[in-house]
Coordinates of C-alpha atoms in Angstrom, one line a residue:
X1 CA 0.1 -0.2 0.0
X2 CA 1.2 3.8 -1.5
X3 CA 2.0 6.4 1.6
X4 CA -0.7 8.5 0.6
X5 CA -3.0 5.2 0.4
X6 CA -2.2 4.5 4.1
X7 CA -2.5 7.9 4.4
X8 CA -6.6 8.1 3.0
X9 CA -7.5 5.2 5.2
X10 CA -6.3 6.7 8.0
X11 CA -8.5 10.1 7.7
X12 CA -10.7 8.0 6.7
X13 CA -10.7 5.9 10.1
X14 CA -10.9 8.7 11.9
X15 CA -13.2 10.7 10.5
X16 CA -15.4 7.5 10.5
X17 CA -14.9 6.8 14.7
X18 CA -15.4 11.3 15.5
X19 CA -18.6 11.8 14.0
X20 CA -19.7 8.8 16.1
X21 CA -19.5 10.7 18.5
X22 CA -21.8 13.8 16.7
X23 CA -25.0 11.6 16.0
X24 CA -27.4 10.9 18.3
X25 CA -28.5 8.5 20.4
X26 CA -31.3 5.9 19.0
X27 CA -33.7 6.8 22.2
X28 CA -37.3 8.0 22.7
X29 CA -40.7 7.5 20.4
X30 CA -38.6 9.3 17.1
X31 CA -36.4 6.2 17.5
X32 CA -36.7 5.9 14.5
X33 CA -36.4 8.9 12.9
X34 CA -32.8 8.6 14.9
X35 CA -32.1 5.1 13.6
X36 CA -32.5 6.1 9.4
X37 CA -29.9 9.0 10.1
X38 CA -27.3 7.7 11.8
X39 CA -28.2 4.7 9.0
X40 CA -27.4 7.0 6.3
X41 CA -24.5 8.6 7.7
X42 CA -22.9 5.0 8.7
X43 CA -23.4 3.5 5.2
X44 CA -19.7 4.3 4.4
X45 CA -18.8 6.7 1.9
X46 CA -15.5 8.7 0.9
X47 CA -15.8 11.1 3.5
X48 CA -13.8 13.2 1.1
X49 CA -16.0 16.7 2.1
X50 CA -14.7 16.4 5.6
X51 CA -11.2 15.2 4.1
X52 CA -10.5 18.3 1.8
X53 CA -12.4 20.3 4.4
X54 CA -9.4 19.9 7.4
X55 CA -6.6 19.0 4.8
X56 CA -7.3 23.3 3.5
X57 CA -7.7 23.9 7.5
X58 CA -3.6 22.4 7.7
X59 CA -2.8 23.9 4.0
X60 CA -3.2 27.4 5.8
X61 CA -1.6 26.1 9.3
X62 CA -4.4 25.3 11.7
X63 CA -3.5 23.2 14.1
X64 CA -6.4 22.6 16.7
X65 CA -8.5 19.7 15.1
X66 CA -11.0 19.6 18.0
X67 CA -12.1 23.1 16.6
X68 CA -12.9 22.1 13.4
X69 CA -14.6 18.5 13.6
X70 CA -18.2 19.5 14.4
X71 CA -17.8 21.2 10.7
X72 CA -16.5 18.1 9.7
X73 CA -18.9 16.7 10.3
X74 CA -21.8 18.7 9.6
X75 CA -20.9 19.0 5.7
X76 CA -20.7 14.3 6.2
X77 CA -24.7 15.0 7.0
X78 CA -26.0 17.4 4.8
X79 CA -23.6 15.5 1.9
X80 CA -25.8 12.7 3.6
X81 CA -28.8 13.9 3.2
X82 CA -28.5 15.2 0.1
X83 CA -27.7 11.2 -0.7
X84 CA -31.4 9.8 1.0
X85 CA -33.3 12.3 -0.9
X86 CA -31.3 11.7 -4.8
X87 CA -32.5 8.0 -3.6
X88 CA -36.1 8.6 -3.4
X89 CA -38.6 7.4 -5.9
X90 CA -39.9 10.8 -6.8
X91 CA -35.9 11.5 -7.7
X92 CA -33.4 9.6 -8.9
X93 CA -35.0 6.6 -7.7
X94 CA -32.8 4.4 -6.6
X95 CA -32.9 1.3 -4.5
X96 CA -29.0 0.0 -4.2
X97 CA -26.6 3.3 -1.8
X98 CA -23.0 2.2 -1.5
X99 CA -23.7 -1.5 -1.5
X100 CA -26.3 -1.2 1.2
X101 CA -29.9 -0.4 0.0
X102 CA -30.9 2.7 0.7
X103 CA -32.7 5.0 3.1
X104 CA -36.0 4.7 2.0
X105 CA -35.3 0.8 0.2
X106 CA -34.5 0.2 4.2
X107 CA -37.3 2.8 5.9
X108 CA -39.6 3.5 3.8
X109 CA -40.4 6.9 1.5
X110 CA -41.8 8.2 4.4
X111 CA -39.3 8.1 6.8
X112 CA -36.2 8.3 4.0
X113 CA -38.0 12.1 3.2
X114 CA -38.0 12.8 6.9
X115 CA -34.2 11.4 7.3
X116 CA -33.3 13.9 4.6
X117 CA -35.0 17.0 6.0
X118 CA -33.8 15.8 9.1
X119 CA -30.0 15.0 8.5
X120 CA -30.3 18.5 7.0
X121 CA -31.1 20.2 9.9
X122 CA -29.2 18.3 12.5
X123 CA -26.0 18.8 10.1
X124 CA -26.4 23.1 12.1
X125 CA -27.0 21.8 15.4
X126 CA -24.0 19.9 14.5
X127 CA -21.6 23.0 13.6
X128 CA -22.7 25.3 16.3
X129 CA -20.9 23.0 18.8
X130 CA -17.4 24.3 17.8
X131 CA -15.2 26.0 20.0
X132 CA -14.2 28.8 17.0
X133 CA -13.6 31.8 18.3
X134 CA -18.1 33.5 17.2
X135 CA -17.2 34.9 14.4
X136 CA -15.6 32.3 12.2
X137 CA -17.8 29.6 13.2
X138 CA -20.9 32.3 12.4
X139 CA -19.4 32.7 8.9
X140 CA -18.2 29.5 8.5
X141 CA -22.2 29.0 9.3
X142 CA -24.0 30.9 7.1
X143 CA -21.8 29.7 4.5
X144 CA -22.2 26.2 4.5
X145 CA -26.3 27.6 4.5
X146 CA -25.2 29.3 1.3
X147 CA -23.4 26.6 -0.3
X148 CA -26.7 24.0 0.9
X149 CA -29.6 25.7 -0.5
X150 CA -31.0 27.3 -3.1
X151 CA -28.0 29.5 -3.8
X152 CA -25.7 26.0 -3.7
X153 CA -26.8 22.4 -3.7
X154 CA -30.2 22.9 -3.0
X155 CA -30.7 24.6 -6.4
X156 CA -28.2 23.3 -8.9
X157 CA -30.9 20.0 -7.7
X158 CA -33.7 22.3 -8.3
X159 CA -32.5 22.7 -12.2
X160 CA -31.2 19.2 -12.4
X161 CA -34.8 17.9 -11.5
X162 CA -36.8 20.2 -13.4
X163 CA -34.5 19.7 -17.0
X164 CA -35.2 15.5 -16.6
X165 CA -35.8 14.4 -20.0
X166 CA -34.4 18.0 -22.2
X167 CA -31.5 18.7 -23.8
X168 CA -29.7 21.3 -21.9
X169 CA -27.4 23.9 -23.2
X170 CA -24.3 24.3 -22.0
X171 CA -23.6 27.5 -19.5
X172 CA -26.9 25.4 -17.3
X173 CA -25.4 21.6 -17.7
X174 CA -22.2 23.9 -16.4
X175 CA -23.9 25.6 -13.4
X176 CA -25.4 22.0 -12.6
X177 CA -23.2 21.0 -11.5
X178 CA -21.3 23.8 -10.3
X179 CA -24.0 23.7 -7.6
X180 CA -25.5 20.8 -7.2
X181 CA -21.4 18.8 -6.8
X182 CA -19.0 21.2 -6.6
X183 CA -20.2 24.2 -3.9
X184 CA -20.2 21.3 -1.6
X185 CA -16.5 20.8 -2.3
X186 CA -16.6 24.8 -2.2
X187 CA -17.1 24.9 1.2
X188 CA -15.2 21.9 2.5
X189 CA -12.6 24.4 1.4
X190 CA -13.7 27.4 2.4
X191 CA -14.9 26.9 5.5
X192 CA -11.0 24.8 6.3
X193 CA -9.4 27.9 5.2
X194 CA -11.5 30.2 7.3
X195 CA -11.3 27.8 10.7
X196 CA -7.2 28.6 10.3
X197 CA -7.4 32.4 9.6
X198 CA -6.8 32.7 6.4
X199 CA -7.8 36.4 4.5
X200 CA -10.6 36.2 1.8
X201 CA -7.7 36.3 -0.7
X202 CA -6.5 32.7 0.5
X203 CA -10.4 31.5 1.4
X204 CA -11.7 33.1 -2.3
X205 CA -8.8 30.9 -4.1
X206 CA -9.8 27.9 -2.1
X207 CA -13.9 28.7 -3.9
X208 CA -11.9 27.8 -7.1
X209 CA -10.7 25.3 -5.9
X210 CA -13.4 23.4 -5.0
X211 CA -15.4 24.8 -7.6
X212 CA -12.9 22.6 -9.9
X213 CA -12.9 19.9 -7.9
X214 CA -16.2 19.2 -7.8
X215 CA -16.5 19.7 -11.6
X216 CA -13.9 17.3 -12.2
X217 CA -15.6 14.9 -9.9
X218 CA -19.3 15.3 -11.3
X219 CA -18.0 14.2 -14.5
X220 CA -16.2 10.9 -13.7
X221 CA -19.5 10.3 -11.7
X222 CA -21.5 10.4 -15.2
X223 CA -18.1 9.3 -17.1
X224 CA -18.5 5.6 -14.5
X225 CA -22.0 5.4 -14.7
X226 CA -21.4 5.1 -18.4
X227 CA -18.1 2.4 -17.6
X228 CA -18.2 0.7 -14.1
X229 CA -20.0 -2.4 -12.7
X230 CA -23.1 -1.9 -10.1
X231 CA -20.8 -4.4 -8.1
X232 CA -17.3 -1.7 -8.2
X233 CA -20.2 1.3 -7.6
X234 CA -22.1 0.2 -5.0
X235 CA -25.1 1.4 -6.3
X236 CA -27.1 0.8 -9.6
X237 CA -25.1 2.4 -13.1
X238 CA -26.1 3.8 -16.4
X239 CA -29.0 5.6 -13.8
X240 CA -28.5 8.4 -16.1
X241 CA -30.6 7.2 -18.9
X242 CA -33.0 5.3 -16.7
X243 CA -33.6 8.2 -15.6
X244 CA -33.6 10.4 -19.0
X245 CA -30.5 12.3 -17.9
X246 CA -28.4 14.3 -20.0
X247 CA -24.3 14.8 -18.9
X248 CA -21.1 15.4 -20.0
X249 CA -20.4 12.4 -21.7
X250 CA -23.9 12.0 -23.1
X251 CA -23.4 16.1 -24.2
X252 CA -19.9 15.9 -24.8
X253 CA -18.8 12.5 -25.0
X254 CA -16.1 10.3 -22.9
X255 CA -13.1 10.9 -24.5
X256 CA -13.8 15.1 -24.3
X257 CA -15.5 13.9 -20.9
X258 CA -12.2 12.6 -19.5
X259 CA -9.7 15.2 -21.3
X260 CA -11.7 17.9 -19.0
X261 CA -11.7 16.1 -16.0
X262 CA -7.8 15.6 -16.1
X263 CA -8.2 19.6 -17.1
X264 CA -10.5 20.6 -13.8
X265 CA -7.8 18.8 -11.5
X266 CA -4.9 20.1 -12.4
X267 CA -6.1 23.5 -12.3
X268 CA -7.8 22.3 -8.8
X269 CA -4.2 21.4 -8.0
X270 CA -2.3 24.2 -9.1
X271 CA -4.3 26.7 -6.9
X272 CA -3.9 24.2 -3.9
X273 CA 0.6 25.0 -4.4
X274 CA 0.1 29.5 -4.8
X275 CA -0.7 28.7 -1.0
X276 CA 1.2 25.5 -0.1
X277 CA 3.0 22.7 -0.9
X278 CA 0.9 19.7 0.9
X279 CA 1.9 16.3 -1.0
X280 CA -1.5 14.7 0.3
X281 CA -3.8 17.6 -0.5
X282 CA -2.7 17.1 -4.2
X283 CA -2.3 13.5 -4.3
X284 CA -5.8 13.9 -3.4
X285 CA -7.5 15.8 -5.9
X286 CA -5.5 14.5 -8.5
X287 CA -7.1 10.6 -7.4
X288 CA -10.1 11.6 -8.0
X289 CA -8.8 11.8 -12.4
X290 CA -8.3 7.4 -12.6
X291 CA -10.4 6.5 -8.8
X292 CA -12.7 3.6 -10.2
X293 CA -15.9 3.8 -7.9

């Protein structure tokens, strides 16, 4: 195992342990929704967003990791909430997520819907447990809300859903990707920078890097939906065709999509290297180019 893969494994394991400390106790009359929330968050995942936040915090000199932990947990909860909603029958209608039944398939459509809502709200309750200075924490949480909501992730999902079965123009397709996928990655990098005390220029640079990472990540997802298998991905493949969605691949073709993944990735690496040389973060970004799951 390479040094990079070993560090990624250790960081992922550590974040999984940290996440468990912020999950609610499964007790009380509303226990079903609590169990569904915990199931959704604990069901694996790459933990890329909290890892990106942690690495960016370190990149700018942050050294008090415990203050960052609630924000790392919060962004993973929001990411999980988006996946819970994406899988619903009214959205992508997926019964499989990371090789296990999706939340609605296990707990029912009603609990799946409530679980996505609950995780989104509980994320902000969790974020405010951070011991960062109040002004920095308020800026970070506001940023998380903006990048998650109607001007960020949910805004992109809205356009994506509305255009199902239609052919978007290139600008609209890019808008969907930048909001639906990239916005939360932007938030991760920007929040890590904010928490470490970075100036506005540094935070803005991380926003650009996050946007490029998000674009590369989503286009790679499009490629894998066409070229991979359900066994490798842990979810159904050819879902975009099934749901009549135009993707980067169907719009530009596989060859151009592969080229664009590499281009966006190199731009993100260049932005990060302007701050400091951190080989793990740069390797993590580049690893998105060749991932097979």
